[in-house]
PDB file of C-alpha atoms in Angstrom:
ATOM      1  CA  MET M   1      78.160 132.234 158.544  1.00  0.00           C
ATOM      2  CA  GLY M   2      75.242 132.971 160.267  1.00  0.00           C
ATOM      3  CA  LEU M   3      71.215 132.855 159.360  1.00  0.00           C
ATOM      4  CA  ILE M   4      70.431 136.367 158.314  1.00  0.00           C
ATOM      5  CA  SER M   5      66.483 136.044 157.967  1.00  0.00           C
ATOM      6  CA  GLU M   6      63.664 133.909 157.293  1.00  0.00           C
ATOM      7  CA  LEU M   7      61.873 135.478 154.170  1.00  0.00           C
ATOM      8  CA  LYS M   8      58.383 135.070 153.164  1.00  0.00           C
ATOM      9  CA  LEU M   9      57.388 135.620 149.733  1.00  0.00           C
ATOM     10  CA  ALA M  10      54.379 136.619 148.255  1.00  0.00           C
ATOM     11  CA  VAL M  11      52.607 134.562 145.415  1.00  0.00           C
ATOM     12  CA  PRO M  12      49.160 134.447 143.929  1.00  0.00           C
ATOM     13  CA  TRP M  13      48.306 131.249 146.535  1.00  0.00           C
ATOM     14  CA  GLY M  14      49.900 132.529 149.361  1.00  0.00           C
ATOM     15  CA  HIS M  15      53.762 132.510 150.253  1.00  0.00           C
ATOM     16  CA  ILE M  16      57.290 131.131 149.496  1.00  0.00           C
ATOM     17  CA  ALA M  17      59.025 130.770 152.807  1.00  0.00           C
ATOM     18  CA  ALA M  18      63.154 130.744 152.607  1.00  0.00           C
ATOM     19  CA  LYS M  19      66.071 131.208 154.615  1.00  0.00           C
ATOM     20  CA  ALA M  20      69.207 133.410 153.910  1.00  0.00           C
ATOM     21  CA  TRP M  21      72.531 133.857 154.775  1.00  0.00           C
ATOM     22  CA  GLY M  22      75.539 136.388 153.359  1.00  0.00           C
ATOM     23  CA  SER M  23      75.125 139.775 152.330  1.00  0.00           C
ATOM     24  CA  HIS M  24      72.650 140.959 150.194  1.00  0.00           C
ATOM     25  CA  GLN M  25      74.842 142.801 148.409  1.00  0.00           C
ATOM     26  CA  ALA M  26      76.827 139.278 147.140  1.00  0.00           C
ATOM     27  CA  ALA M  27      76.691 136.983 144.405  1.00  0.00           C
ATOM     28  CA  PRO M  28      73.363 135.029 144.786  1.00  0.00           C
ATOM     29  CA  VAL M  29      72.632 131.557 145.100  1.00  0.00           C
ATOM     30  CA  LEU M  30      69.330 129.981 144.930  1.00  0.00           C
ATOM     31  CA  CYS M  31      69.145 126.437 146.619  1.00  0.00           C
ATOM     32  CA  LEU M  32      66.240 123.857 146.226  1.00  0.00           C
ATOM     33  CA  HIS M  33      65.892 120.797 148.353  1.00  0.00           C
ATOM     34  CA  GLY M  34      64.714 117.487 147.900  1.00  0.00           C
ATOM     35  CA  TRP M  35      61.053 116.187 147.167  1.00  0.00           C
ATOM     36  CA  LEU M  36      59.603 115.958 150.951  1.00  0.00           C
ATOM     37  CA  ASP M  37      62.586 118.027 152.316  1.00  0.00           C
ATOM     38  CA  ASN M  38      62.331 121.308 153.255  1.00  0.00           C
ATOM     39  CA  ALA M  39      65.252 124.443 153.597  1.00  0.00           C
ATOM     40  CA  ASN M  40      66.401 123.191 156.567  1.00  0.00           C
ATOM     41  CA  SER M  41      68.151 120.664 154.277  1.00  0.00           C
ATOM     42  CA  PHE M  42      71.330 122.757 153.789  1.00  0.00           C
ATOM     43  CA  ASP M  43      71.687 124.274 157.359  1.00  0.00           C
ATOM     44  CA  ARG M  44      75.227 122.483 157.995  1.00  0.00           C
ATOM     45  CA  LEU M  45      76.259 122.916 154.149  1.00  0.00           C
ATOM     46  CA  ILE M  46      75.900 126.814 153.685  1.00  0.00           C
ATOM     47  CA  PRO M  47      78.864 127.384 156.677  1.00  0.00           C
ATOM     48  CA  LEU M  48      80.845 125.203 154.839  1.00  0.00           C
ATOM     49  CA  LEU M  49      80.862 126.780 151.454  1.00  0.00           C
ATOM     50  CA  PRO M  50      82.769 130.423 150.609  1.00  0.00           C
ATOM     51  CA  LYS M  51      81.456 133.560 152.835  1.00  0.00           C
ATOM     52  CA  ASP M  52      81.233 135.910 149.727  1.00  0.00           C
ATOM     53  CA  PHE M  53      77.627 134.846 148.777  1.00  0.00           C
ATOM     54  CA  ASN M  54      74.232 135.578 149.334  1.00  0.00           C
ATOM     55  CA  TYR M  55      72.342 131.873 149.656  1.00  0.00           C
ATOM     56  CA  VAL M  56      68.953 131.747 149.934  1.00  0.00           C
ATOM     57  CA  ALA M  57      67.240 128.224 150.615  1.00  0.00           C
ATOM     58  CA  MET M  58      63.512 128.320 149.305  1.00  0.00           C
ATOM     59  CA  ASP M  59      60.592 125.727 150.704  1.00  0.00           C
ATOM     60  CA  PHE M  60      58.947 124.502 147.466  1.00  0.00           C
ATOM     61  CA  GLY M  61      54.971 125.150 147.801  1.00  0.00           C
ATOM     62  CA  GLY M  62      53.616 122.058 149.557  1.00  0.00           C
ATOM     63  CA  HIS M  63      56.699 121.881 151.450  1.00  0.00           C
ATOM     64  CA  GLY M  64      58.387 123.365 154.677  1.00  0.00           C
ATOM     65  CA  LEU M  65      56.499 126.547 155.891  1.00  0.00           C
ATOM     66  CA  SER M  66      55.478 127.618 152.210  1.00  0.00           C
ATOM     67  CA  SER M  67      51.654 127.485 151.294  1.00  0.00           C
ATOM     68  CA  HIS M  68      49.864 124.682 150.354  1.00  0.00           C
ATOM     69  CA  TYR M  69      48.539 124.551 146.212  1.00  0.00           C
ATOM     70  CA  SER M  70      44.428 125.483 146.597  1.00  0.00           C
ATOM     71  CA  PRO M  71      42.224 122.272 146.196  1.00  0.00           C
ATOM     72  CA  GLY M  72      41.860 121.229 143.075  1.00  0.00           C
ATOM     73  CA  PHE M  73      45.270 122.828 141.638  1.00  0.00           C
ATOM     74  CA  PRO M  74      48.568 120.435 140.763  1.00  0.00           C
ATOM     75  CA  TYR M  75      51.708 119.789 142.246  1.00  0.00           C
ATOM     76  CA  HIS M  76      53.784 119.217 138.598  1.00  0.00           C
ATOM     77  CA  TYR M  77      57.851 119.762 137.968  1.00  0.00           C
ATOM     78  CA  GLN M  78      56.429 123.016 135.628  1.00  0.00           C
ATOM     79  CA  ASN M  79      55.265 124.658 138.748  1.00  0.00           C
ATOM     80  CA  PHE M  80      58.355 124.293 141.399  1.00  0.00           C
ATOM     81  CA  VAL M  81      60.199 125.513 138.303  1.00  0.00           C
ATOM     82  CA  SER M  82      57.908 128.840 138.142  1.00  0.00           C
ATOM     83  CA  GLU M  83      58.112 128.714 141.814  1.00  0.00           C
ATOM     84  CA  VAL M  84      62.024 129.323 141.569  1.00  0.00           C
ATOM     85  CA  ARG M  85      61.225 132.521 139.127  1.00  0.00           C
ATOM     86  CA  ARG M  86      58.713 133.982 141.549  1.00  0.00           C
ATOM     87  CA  VAL M  87      61.539 134.102 144.294  1.00  0.00           C
ATOM     88  CA  ALA M  88      64.036 135.212 142.036  1.00  0.00           C
ATOM     89  CA  ALA M  89      61.642 137.940 140.678  1.00  0.00           C
ATOM     90  CA  ALA M  90      60.818 139.028 144.495  1.00  0.00           C
ATOM     91  CA  LEU M  91      64.712 138.956 145.217  1.00  0.00           C
ATOM     92  CA  LYS M  92      65.037 141.244 142.427  1.00  0.00           C
ATOM     93  CA  TRP M  93      68.524 138.682 140.897  1.00  0.00           C
ATOM     94  CA  ASN M  94      68.217 138.652 137.169  1.00  0.00           C
ATOM     95  CA  ARG M  95      71.279 135.881 137.555  1.00  0.00           C
ATOM     96  CA  PHE M  96      72.219 133.162 139.856  1.00  0.00           C
ATOM     97  CA  SER M  97      73.565 130.173 140.493  1.00  0.00           C
ATOM     98  CA  LEU M  98      71.411 127.382 141.584  1.00  0.00           C
ATOM     99  CA  LEU M  99      72.190 124.730 144.128  1.00  0.00           C
ATOM    100  CA  GLY M 100      69.641 121.854 144.758  1.00  0.00           C
ATOM    101  CA  HIS M 101      70.324 118.460 146.229  1.00  0.00           C
ATOM    102  CA  SER M 102      68.452 115.486 144.327  1.00  0.00           C
ATOM    103  CA  PHE M 103      64.507 116.487 143.449  1.00  0.00           C
ATOM    104  CA  GLY M 104      65.718 120.402 143.533  1.00  0.00           C
ATOM    105  CA  GLY M 105      68.951 119.721 141.478  1.00  0.00           C
ATOM    106  CA  ALA M 106      66.647 117.944 138.479  1.00  0.00           C
ATOM    107  CA  VAL M 107      68.651 119.643 134.869  1.00  0.00           C
ATOM    108  CA  GLY M 108      66.962 118.097 132.273  1.00  0.00           C
ATOM    109  CA  GLY M 109      64.519 114.606 132.535  1.00  0.00           C
ATOM    110  CA  MET M 110      64.220 111.066 133.328  1.00  0.00           C
ATOM    111  CA  GLU M 111      62.863 107.984 131.235  1.00  0.00           C
ATOM    112  CA  MET M 112      60.667 106.000 132.507  1.00  0.00           C
ATOM    113  CA  ASP M 113      58.897 103.349 129.697  1.00  0.00           C
ATOM    114  CA  ASN M 114      55.269 103.355 131.686  1.00  0.00           C
ATOM    115  CA  LEU M 115      55.314 106.698 131.946  1.00  0.00           C
ATOM    116  CA  LEU M 116      50.931 106.362 131.406  1.00  0.00           C
ATOM    117  CA  THR M 117      50.873 103.918 133.791  1.00  0.00           C
ATOM    118  CA  TYR M 118      53.047 106.355 136.703  1.00  0.00           C
ATOM    119  CA  LYS M 119      50.716 109.562 135.037  1.00  0.00           C
ATOM    120  CA  ARG M 120      47.165 107.804 136.107  1.00  0.00           C
ATOM    121  CA  ARG M 121      48.068 106.193 139.528  1.00  0.00           C
ATOM    122  CA  ALA M 122      49.525 110.073 139.943  1.00  0.00           C
ATOM    123  CA  ILE M 123      46.495 111.718 139.289  1.00  0.00           C
ATOM    124  CA  GLU M 124      44.052 108.674 140.809  1.00  0.00           C
ATOM    125  CA  HIS M 125      46.392 109.549 144.154  1.00  0.00           C
ATOM    126  CA  VAL M 126      45.398 113.001 144.273  1.00  0.00           C
ATOM    127  CA  LEU M 127      41.800 112.010 143.868  1.00  0.00           C
ATOM    128  CA  GLN M 128      41.787 109.813 146.250  1.00  0.00           C
ATOM    129  CA  VAL M 129      43.138 112.754 148.885  1.00  0.00           C
ATOM    130  CA  GLU M 130      41.235 115.460 148.063  1.00  0.00           C
ATOM    131  CA  ALA M 131      38.032 112.684 148.380  1.00  0.00           C
ATOM    132  CA  SER M 132      38.844 111.550 151.883  1.00  0.00           C
ATOM    133  CA  ARG M 133      39.007 114.813 154.021  1.00  0.00           C
ATOM    134  CA  LYS M 134      41.142 113.421 156.206  1.00  0.00           C
ATOM    135  CA  PRO M 135      42.024 115.886 159.108  1.00  0.00           C
ATOM    136  CA  GLU M 136      46.378 115.635 159.743  1.00  0.00           C
ATOM    137  CA  GLN M 137      47.226 113.012 162.026  1.00  0.00           C
ATOM    138  CA  VAL M 138      48.932 113.826 164.763  1.00  0.00           C
ATOM    139  CA  VAL M 139      51.201 111.637 166.729  1.00  0.00           C
ATOM    140  CA  SER M 140      54.342 112.321 169.629  1.00  0.00           C
ATOM    141  CA  PRO M 141      57.791 113.928 168.209  1.00  0.00           C
ATOM    142  CA  GLU M 142      59.615 110.350 168.501  1.00  0.00           C
ATOM    143  CA  GLU M 143      56.804 108.389 166.249  1.00  0.00           C
ATOM    144  CA  MET M 144      56.966 111.165 163.276  1.00  0.00           C
ATOM    145  CA  LEU M 145      60.694 110.643 163.722  1.00  0.00           C
ATOM    146  CA  GLN M 146      60.630 106.827 163.176  1.00  0.00           C
ATOM    147  CA  ARG M 147      58.511 107.281 160.548  1.00  0.00           C
ATOM    148  CA  LEU M 148      60.339 109.671 158.208  1.00  0.00           C
ATOM    149  CA  LEU M 149      63.855 107.459 158.932  1.00  0.00           C
ATOM    150  CA  LYS M 150      61.484 104.059 158.281  1.00  0.00           C
ATOM    151  CA  LYS M 151      61.038 105.914 155.004  1.00  0.00           C
ATOM    152  CA  ASN M 152      64.426 108.600 154.901  1.00  0.00           C
ATOM    153  CA  SER M 153      66.678 105.559 156.320  1.00  0.00           C
ATOM    154  CA  HIS M 154      69.890 107.831 154.904  1.00  0.00           C
ATOM    155  CA  ALA M 155      68.952 110.981 156.831  1.00  0.00           C
ATOM    156  CA  GLY M 156      69.519 109.567 160.308  1.00  0.00           C
ATOM    157  CA  GLU M 157      68.324 110.411 163.265  1.00  0.00           C
ATOM    158  CA  GLU M 158      69.944 114.379 163.901  1.00  0.00           C
ATOM    159  CA  CYS M 159      69.500 115.140 160.449  1.00  0.00           C
ATOM    160  CA  GLY M 160      65.755 113.787 160.754  1.00  0.00           C
ATOM    161  CA  LYS M 161      65.147 115.819 163.640  1.00  0.00           C
ATOM    162  CA  HIS M 162      66.438 118.976 161.664  1.00  0.00           C
ATOM    163  CA  LEU M 163      64.183 118.730 158.583  1.00  0.00           C
ATOM    164  CA  LEU M 164      61.035 117.778 161.821  1.00  0.00           C
ATOM    165  CA  GLN M 165      62.424 121.174 163.185  1.00  0.00           C
ATOM    166  CA  ARG M 166      60.540 122.771 160.154  1.00  0.00           C
ATOM    167  CA  GLY M 167      58.629 119.785 158.941  1.00  0.00           C
ATOM    168  CA  THR M 168      55.880 120.035 161.483  1.00  0.00           C
ATOM    169  CA  THR M 169      54.162 122.357 163.537  1.00  0.00           C
ATOM    170  CA  GLN M 170      53.570 121.457 167.131  1.00  0.00           C
ATOM    171  CA  VAL M 171      49.914 121.433 168.845  1.00  0.00           C
ATOM    172  CA  ALA M 172      49.040 120.580 172.050  1.00  0.00           C
ATOM    173  CA  THR M 173      48.919 116.311 171.519  1.00  0.00           C
ATOM    174  CA  GLY M 174      51.584 115.661 169.477  1.00  0.00           C
ATOM    175  CA  VAL M 175      53.187 117.119 166.061  1.00  0.00           C
ATOM    176  CA  TRP M 176      51.718 117.093 162.343  1.00  0.00           C
ATOM    177  CA  LEU M 177      53.200 117.088 159.139  1.00  0.00           C
ATOM    178  CA  ASN M 178      53.020 120.681 157.111  1.00  0.00           C
ATOM    179  CA  ARG M 179      53.719 119.007 153.950  1.00  0.00           C
ATOM    180  CA  ASP M 180      50.745 118.747 151.461  1.00  0.00           C
ATOM    181  CA  ARG M 181      49.573 115.332 151.360  1.00  0.00           C
ATOM    182  CA  ARG M 182      49.054 115.334 147.419  1.00  0.00           C
ATOM    183  CA  ILE M 183      52.915 115.571 147.088  1.00  0.00           C
ATOM    184  CA  THR M 184      53.715 112.446 148.575  1.00  0.00           C
ATOM    185  CA  TRP M 185      53.595 110.676 145.625  1.00  0.00           C
ATOM    186  CA  ALA M 186      56.446 111.500 143.464  1.00  0.00           C
ATOM    187  CA  GLU M 187      55.806 110.736 140.108  1.00  0.00           C
ATOM    188  CA  HIS M 188      53.337 113.397 139.944  1.00  0.00           C
ATOM    189  CA  CYS M 189      55.251 115.965 140.695  1.00  0.00           C
ATOM    190  CA  LEU M 190      57.702 114.656 137.995  1.00  0.00           C
ATOM    191  CA  ASP M 191      57.983 114.558 134.263  1.00  0.00           C
ATOM    192  CA  PHE M 192      59.323 112.199 132.197  1.00  0.00           C
ATOM    193  CA  VAL M 193      60.592 113.048 128.539  1.00  0.00           C
ATOM    194  CA  SER M 194      62.717 111.076 125.955  1.00  0.00           C
ATOM    195  CA  SER M 195      66.297 110.211 125.930  1.00  0.00           C
ATOM    196  CA  GLU M 196      65.655 112.578 122.463  1.00  0.00           C
ATOM    197  CA  LEU M 197      63.924 115.968 124.271  1.00  0.00           C
ATOM    198  CA  PHE M 198      66.289 115.340 126.755  1.00  0.00           C
ATOM    199  CA  MET M 199      69.758 115.718 124.305  1.00  0.00           C
ATOM    200  CA  HIS M 200      67.162 118.919 122.806  1.00  0.00           C
ATOM    201  CA  TYR M 201      66.800 120.595 125.985  1.00  0.00           C
ATOM    202  CA  ILE M 202      70.337 120.492 126.990  1.00  0.00           C
ATOM    203  CA  LYS M 203      71.618 121.695 123.470  1.00  0.00           C
ATOM    204  CA  ASN M 204      70.766 125.101 124.297  1.00  0.00           C
ATOM    205  CA  LEU M 205      71.951 125.320 128.170  1.00  0.00           C
ATOM    206  CA  GLN M 206      74.483 128.336 128.566  1.00  0.00           C
ATOM    207  CA  ALA M 207      75.198 127.392 132.226  1.00  0.00           C
ATOM    208  CA  ARG M 208      78.138 125.805 133.891  1.00  0.00           C
ATOM    209  CA  ILE M 209      76.477 122.882 135.646  1.00  0.00           C
ATOM    210  CA  LEU M 210      78.568 120.770 138.156  1.00  0.00           C
ATOM    211  CA  LEU M 211      76.771 116.816 139.610  1.00  0.00           C
ATOM    212  CA  VAL M 212      78.159 115.454 142.716  1.00  0.00           C
ATOM    213  CA  LYS M 213      76.645 112.022 143.259  1.00  0.00           C
ATOM    214  CA  ALA M 214      76.970 110.178 146.591  1.00  0.00           C
ATOM    215  CA  THR M 215      78.334 106.688 146.031  1.00  0.00           C
ATOM    216  CA  GLU M 216      74.758 104.985 148.083  1.00  0.00           C
ATOM    217  CA  GLY M 217      72.794 108.087 146.782  1.00  0.00           C
ATOM    218  CA  TYR M 218      69.177 107.882 145.607  1.00  0.00           C
ATOM    219  CA  TYR M 219      68.873 104.472 143.881  1.00  0.00           C
ATOM    220  CA  ALA M 220      70.520 102.796 147.190  1.00  0.00           C
ATOM    221  CA  LEU M 221      67.478 105.031 149.358  1.00  0.00           C
ATOM    222  CA  ARG M 222      64.452 104.409 146.447  1.00  0.00           C
ATOM    223  CA  ARG M 223      65.333 101.090 144.263  1.00  0.00           C
ATOM    224  CA  GLU M 224      65.128  97.792 144.565  1.00  0.00           C
ATOM    225  CA  ASP M 225      67.666  97.101 142.419  1.00  0.00           C
ATOM    226  CA  ASP M 226      70.120  99.333 139.651  1.00  0.00           C
ATOM    227  CA  ALA M 227      68.342  99.280 136.989  1.00  0.00           C
ATOM    228  CA  ASP M 228      67.903 102.484 136.851  1.00  0.00           C
ATOM    229  CA  LYS M 229      71.020 103.894 137.350  1.00  0.00           C
ATOM    230  CA  GLU M 230      71.392 103.326 133.254  1.00  0.00           C
ATOM    231  CA  THR M 231      69.348 107.136 133.501  1.00  0.00           C
ATOM    232  CA  VAL M 232      71.916 108.970 135.534  1.00  0.00           C
ATOM    233  CA  MET M 233      74.524 107.591 133.542  1.00  0.00           C
ATOM    234  CA  PHE M 234      73.189 108.356 129.980  1.00  0.00           C
ATOM    235  CA  VAL M 235      72.089 112.056 131.766  1.00  0.00           C
ATOM    236  CA  VAL M 236      76.180 112.412 132.820  1.00  0.00           C
ATOM    237  CA  SER M 237      77.454 110.886 129.269  1.00  0.00           C
ATOM    238  CA  SER M 238      75.071 113.180 127.609  1.00  0.00           C
ATOM    239  CA  LEU M 239      76.017 116.555 129.777  1.00  0.00           C
ATOM    240  CA  LYS M 240      79.706 115.735 129.178  1.00  0.00           C
ATOM    241  CA  SER M 241      79.700 114.820 125.518  1.00  0.00           C
ATOM    242  CA  VAL M 242      77.154 117.981 125.123  1.00  0.00           C
ATOM    243  CA  LEU M 243      78.733 120.930 127.734  1.00  0.00           C
ATOM    244  CA  LYS M 244      81.970 119.474 127.373  1.00  0.00           C
ATOM    245  CA  GLU M 245      84.228 121.990 129.894  1.00  0.00           C
ATOM    246  CA  ARG M 246      81.116 123.412 130.808  1.00  0.00           C
ATOM    247  CA  PHE M 247      79.935 120.311 132.736  1.00  0.00           C
ATOM    248  CA  GLN M 248      81.778 118.811 135.872  1.00  0.00           C
ATOM    249  CA  TYR M 249      81.131 115.479 137.892  1.00  0.00           C
ATOM    250  CA  PHE M 250      82.112 113.825 140.806  1.00  0.00           C
ATOM    251  CA  GLU M 251      82.095 111.104 142.788  1.00  0.00           C
ATOM    252  CA  VAL M 252      82.040 111.524 146.614  1.00  0.00           C
ATOM    253  CA  PRO M 253      81.628 108.890 149.210  1.00  0.00           C
ATOM    254  CA  GLY M 254      78.223 108.966 151.135  1.00  0.00           C
ATOM    255  CA  ASN M 255      74.676 108.321 151.072  1.00  0.00           C
ATOM    256  CA  HIS M 256      71.612 110.052 149.737  1.00  0.00           C
ATOM    257  CA  TYR M 257      71.400 112.480 152.573  1.00  0.00           C
ATOM    258  CA  ILE M 258      75.513 113.597 152.424  1.00  0.00           C
ATOM    259  CA  HIS M 259      74.873 116.974 152.644  1.00  0.00           C
ATOM    260  CA  MET M 260      73.183 116.586 155.915  1.00  0.00           C
ATOM    261  CA  ASN M 261      75.344 114.155 157.505  1.00  0.00           C
ATOM    262  CA  GLN M 262      79.054 114.701 155.719  1.00  0.00           C
ATOM    263  CA  PRO M 263      78.561 118.343 154.422  1.00  0.00           C
ATOM    264  CA  GLN M 264      82.232 118.358 154.542  1.00  0.00           C
ATOM    265  CA  GLN M 265      82.369 116.343 151.696  1.00  0.00           C
ATOM    266  CA  VAL M 266      80.848 117.985 149.347  1.00  0.00           C
ATOM    267  CA  ALA M 267      81.464 121.453 150.301  1.00  0.00           C
ATOM    268  CA  ARG M 268      85.272 121.798 149.082  1.00  0.00           C
ATOM    269  CA  VAL M 269      83.444 120.696 145.469  1.00  0.00           C
ATOM    270  CA  ILE M 270      81.191 123.233 145.683  1.00  0.00           C
ATOM    271  CA  SER M 271      83.079 125.628 146.795  1.00  0.00           C
ATOM    272  CA  SER M 272      85.848 125.318 143.505  1.00  0.00           C
ATOM    273  CA  PHE M 273      82.981 125.725 141.304  1.00  0.00           C
ATOM    274  CA  LEU M 274      81.028 128.535 142.939  1.00  0.00           C
ATOM    275  CA  GLN M 275      84.513 130.496 143.172  1.00  0.00           C
ATOM    276  CA  ASN M 276      85.659 129.384 139.562  1.00  0.00           C
ATOM    277  CA  LYS M 277      85.508 132.997 137.876  1.00  0.00           C
ATOM    278  CA  GLU M 278      86.025 132.129 134.498  1.00  0.00           C
ATOM    279  CA  GLY M 279      82.715 130.480 133.985  1.00  0.00           C
ATOM    280  CA  THR M 280      79.006 131.907 134.363  1.00  0.00           C
ATOM    281  CA  PRO M 281      76.513 131.074 137.140  1.00  0.00           C
ATOM    282  CA  ALA M 282      73.562 129.106 136.599  1.00  0.00           C
ATOM    283  CA  SER M 283      70.950 131.482 135.058  1.00  0.00           C
ATOM    284  CA  LEU M 284      67.116 130.943 134.621  1.00  0.00           C
TER     285      LEU M 284
END
């Protein structure tokens, strides 16, 4: 299944860029990439999925080929949710499935004891970036790749190059990153909620949910220890207890970028879920 088209959807601050596969008449699936990645994240997975769906992979604002937010306008989790709604409205989708990796696949919230500390540091980070007014740094393609791999060792050289195809702009002396520097502090883009509020949220869910976790996934990449794995297990057990048969959970061998470097490992599970005609698609 080849790429059908590149999309450029108008939003108040510019545009949201996206890529589309499959027939526009087929059941829609909106694909949401991970933090600091872009729509190329799904290029190797989507061709392995069922052909009778219309897949659209969007670049979140400040990522890939999408417009950056205006100066002074922060990147918050709610903004990205709003972008999903805007894209769905532009495509005239009333009901659709969501396929997300990492940040893009978040369905609830996260807990963190030092919430105020993280929020304060995140605000300070954005103000410092805006005050610095440093020009975008231009480096060679190879140096840019090595920088990406240093922070994303799970991606691997081939996948790293593929992300940088959409994530950088070529200039006379090298390349620079397309993404907005304000989003490099992850906690500024996330909202953290209590376990009680998370339970309240999921009790109102009507969709079916599939959660696929790589055995050497996010925490093996971003964390120095396993303490925060308790949060993942809390999310899994809560979704299972509330949604019952509408929730499916699978662990597959691989790392955080398994959907890029070993897409066949997750394609079978996702395909089976999408083709389950008994349930209803995830909807907003």
